[in-house]
Coordinates of C-alpha atoms in Angstrom, one line a residue:
M1 CA 0.0 0.0 0.0
S2 CA 1.3 3.4 -1.0
I3 CA 1.6 5.9 1.9
A4 CA 1.1 9.6 1.2
Y5 CA 4.2 10.8 3.1
E6 CA 3.7 14.4 1.9
R7 CA 0.8 14.6 4.3
Y8 CA 3.1 14.5 7.2
D9 CA 4.0 18.1 6.4
H10 CA 0.5 19.0 7.6
I11 CA 1.4 17.9 11.2
P12 CA 1.8 21.1 13.3
L13 CA 5.4 22.3 13.8
E14 CA 5.0 22.1 17.6
M15 CA 4.7 18.4 17.3
R16 CA 7.4 17.9 14.6
M17 CA 10.0 19.7 16.7
V18 CA 9.7 17.3 19.6
D19 CA 12.0 14.3 19.5
Q20 CA 9.3 11.8 20.4
W21 CA 8.7 9.9 17.2
C22 CA 8.8 6.2 16.2
I23 CA 8.1 4.0 13.3
A24 CA 4.7 2.2 13.4
G25 CA 5.2 -1.5 12.9
P26 CA 2.6 -3.8 11.3
D27 CA 1.4 -4.6 14.8
K28 CA 0.9 -0.8 15.3
A29 CA 3.6 -0.9 18.0
P30 CA 6.4 1.7 18.1
Y31 CA 9.8 0.8 16.6
S32 CA 13.1 2.6 16.2
V33 CA 16.2 2.3 14.1
S34 CA 19.9 2.5 15.1
M35 CA 23.1 1.9 13.3
Q36 CA 24.1 -0.8 15.8
T37 CA 20.9 -2.8 16.0
G38 CA 18.8 -1.9 13.0
V39 CA 15.1 -1.9 13.6
Y40 CA 14.1 -2.7 17.2
R41 CA 11.0 -2.4 19.4
A42 CA 10.8 1.0 21.1
S43 CA 9.4 1.7 24.6
V44 CA 6.8 4.4 25.4
T45 CA 8.6 5.0 28.7
D46 CA 12.2 5.1 27.4
P47 CA 13.1 8.4 25.5
R48 CA 16.4 6.7 24.4
T49 CA 14.4 4.6 22.0
W50 CA 12.6 7.6 20.3
M51 CA 13.7 9.5 17.2
D52 CA 13.3 13.0 15.9
F53 CA 10.7 13.6 13.3
D54 CA 13.0 13.8 10.2
D55 CA 14.8 10.6 11.1
A56 CA 11.6 8.7 11.8
L57 CA 10.1 9.8 8.5
E58 CA 13.2 8.8 6.5
A59 CA 13.3 5.4 8.2
A60 CA 9.5 4.9 7.6
K61 CA 9.9 5.7 3.9
S62 CA 12.6 3.0 3.5
L63 CA 10.3 0.5 5.3
N64 CA 7.0 1.6 3.7
A65 CA 5.7 2.3 7.2
H66 CA 3.9 5.0 9.1
I67 CA 5.2 7.1 12.0
G68 CA 3.7 8.1 15.3
Y69 CA 4.2 10.3 18.3
V70 CA 5.0 9.0 21.8
I71 CA 3.0 11.0 24.4
A72 CA 5.2 11.4 27.5
P73 CA 4.3 12.6 31.0
G74 CA 6.7 15.5 30.7
D75 CA 5.2 17.1 27.6
S76 CA 2.0 19.1 27.2
L77 CA 0.2 17.1 24.5
T78 CA -2.9 15.0 24.8
C79 CA -4.6 13.0 22.1
I80 CA -8.4 12.4 22.0
D81 CA -9.0 9.2 19.9
L82 CA -12.5 8.9 18.5
D83 CA -12.8 5.3 17.3
V84 CA -15.2 4.5 14.5
K85 CA -16.2 0.9 13.7
N86 CA -18.3 0.0 10.6
A87 CA -18.6 -2.7 8.0
N88 CA -15.2 -1.9 6.7
N89 CA -13.2 -2.7 9.9
E90 CA -15.6 -4.7 12.1
K91 CA -17.5 -7.9 11.2
D92 CA -19.8 -7.8 14.1
P93 CA -22.7 -5.3 13.4
S94 CA -23.4 -5.1 17.1
K95 CA -20.1 -3.3 17.6
W96 CA -20.6 -0.8 14.8
T97 CA -20.5 2.9 15.8
T98 CA -24.0 4.3 16.2
R99 CA -25.4 7.5 14.7
E100 CA -25.7 8.8 18.3
Q101 CA -22.0 8.1 18.9
L102 CA -21.0 9.8 15.6
D103 CA -23.0 12.9 16.6
R104 CA -21.2 12.9 19.9
Y105 CA -17.8 12.6 18.2
W106 CA -18.5 15.5 15.9
H107 CA -19.7 17.5 18.9
I108 CA -16.5 16.9 20.7
T109 CA -14.4 17.7 17.6
K110 CA -16.2 21.1 17.3
C111 CA -15.8 21.9 20.9
F112 CA -12.1 21.3 21.1
D113 CA -11.4 23.1 17.7
S114 CA -7.7 22.0 17.6
Y115 CA -5.5 20.1 15.1
T116 CA -7.5 17.0 14.0
E117 CA -6.6 14.3 11.6
K118 CA -8.0 11.0 10.4
S119 CA -6.8 7.9 12.1
L120 CA -4.9 5.2 10.2
S121 CA -8.2 3.4 9.4
G122 CA -9.5 6.5 7.7
Y123 CA -12.7 6.4 9.7
G124 CA -11.7 7.6 13.3
L125 CA -10.3 10.9 14.4
H126 CA -7.4 12.0 16.5
I127 CA -7.8 15.4 18.1
W128 CA -4.5 16.9 19.4
V129 CA -4.6 19.5 22.2
Q130 CA -2.3 21.0 24.8
G131 CA -3.2 19.8 28.3
H132 CA -2.7 16.8 30.6
I133 CA -5.0 14.3 32.3
G134 CA -2.5 11.8 33.9
E135 CA -3.5 8.2 33.2
G136 CA -5.6 7.7 30.1
C137 CA -9.3 6.9 30.2
R138 CA -11.9 5.8 27.7
R139 CA -15.6 5.1 27.3
D140 CA -18.0 4.5 24.5
G141 CA -15.5 4.9 21.7
V142 CA -13.8 8.0 23.2
E143 CA -10.2 7.5 24.4
V144 CA -8.0 10.2 25.9
Y145 CA -4.3 9.8 26.4
S146 CA -1.6 12.2 27.7
Q147 CA 1.2 9.9 28.7
E148 CA 2.9 6.5 27.9
R149 CA 1.0 6.0 24.7
F150 CA 2.1 5.7 21.0
I151 CA -0.3 7.3 18.6
I152 CA 0.1 6.6 14.9
C153 CA -0.1 9.9 12.9
T154 CA -1.3 10.3 9.3
G155 CA -1.3 14.0 8.5
D156 CA -4.7 13.4 6.8
V157 CA -6.2 16.7 8.1
V158 CA -9.8 17.2 9.1
I159 CA -9.3 20.5 11.0
H160 CA -6.3 22.5 10.0
Q161 CA -5.4 24.2 13.3
T162 CA -2.4 24.6 15.6
V163 CA -2.4 22.3 18.7
N164 CA -4.4 24.6 21.0
E165 CA -4.5 24.8 24.8
R166 CA -7.6 23.0 26.0
Q167 CA -7.1 22.0 29.6
H168 CA -10.4 23.2 30.8
F169 CA -12.2 21.3 28.0
L170 CA -10.2 18.2 28.8
N171 CA -11.3 18.4 32.5
L172 CA -14.9 18.5 31.4
L173 CA -14.5 15.7 28.9
I174 CA -12.8 13.4 31.5
E175 CA -15.6 14.3 34.0
D176 CA -18.1 13.3 31.4
I177 CA -16.4 10.0 30.6
Q178 CA -16.2 9.1 34.3
R179 CA -19.8 9.8 35.0
N180 CA -22.1 6.9 35.7
A181 CA -24.9 8.4 33.8
P182 CA -24.3 7.3 30.2
K183 CA -26.7 9.8 28.7
H184 CA -24.9 12.9 30.0
K185 CA -22.8 14.7 27.5
I186 CA -21.1 18.1 27.5
T187 CA -23.1 20.9 26.0
L188 CA -21.6 23.7 24.0
E189 CA -22.8 26.1 26.6
E190 CA -20.9 24.2 29.3
I191 CA -17.6 24.6 27.4
A192 CA -17.5 27.8 25.3
P193 CA -19.0 29.3 22.2
V194 CA -17.7 27.4 19.1
D195 CA -17.8 28.0 15.4
S196 CA -20.8 26.8 13.5
D197 CA -20.8 23.5 11.5
E198 CA -20.5 25.6 8.4
V199 CA -17.3 27.3 9.6
V200 CA -15.7 24.1 10.8
W201 CA -16.5 22.3 7.6
E202 CA -15.2 25.2 5.6
R203 CA -11.8 24.8 7.4
A204 CA -11.8 21.1 6.5
R205 CA -12.6 21.8 2.9
N206 CA -9.9 24.5 2.7
A207 CA -7.4 22.0 4.1
A208 CA -8.4 19.4 1.5
N209 CA -8.2 22.0 -1.3
N210 CA -4.7 23.1 -0.1
E211 CA -3.6 19.5 -0.2

């Protein structure tokens, strides 16, 4: 499968400048490359096994692989992973993402309004923000990670933004995920005024046109 490596130029500079990159193996685990040992399994807790962006990208090209970012406790980045399952990637229809879940995903995406790209499957979304939550948590297809996690990146932009500071929004989302009441969801009024669907979609279209 051909990988569109030029898309990696879309990843915000604040992420590319951090030396926390690895190659994504076929098993989606992080790998690194050295002159002494060649390709070897990297660790999400050992910075010595990570690479800078340019070296990771060059190694990935030679191996026809993707690259990804290792989220570490010491940095300020958090990834919100919105997982979409459908007939293309899940055989069991009972596990497919519902319309209600998709609506919630888009609601979350609008509220955070930060750099967002498609996941490797092409169906899910990764929202990147500045903030920290400690240990990761997840519920109902929404996963949030800010340490000890390897996230495969694609550069396939949905919302062309910088990585914006969203600690307050993260706190609200984590509170929502941890609530026992499954029907509760964050409202736009609880978070902040956000752009209309038309404005957000226009950003996405502009990003696609620029590509």
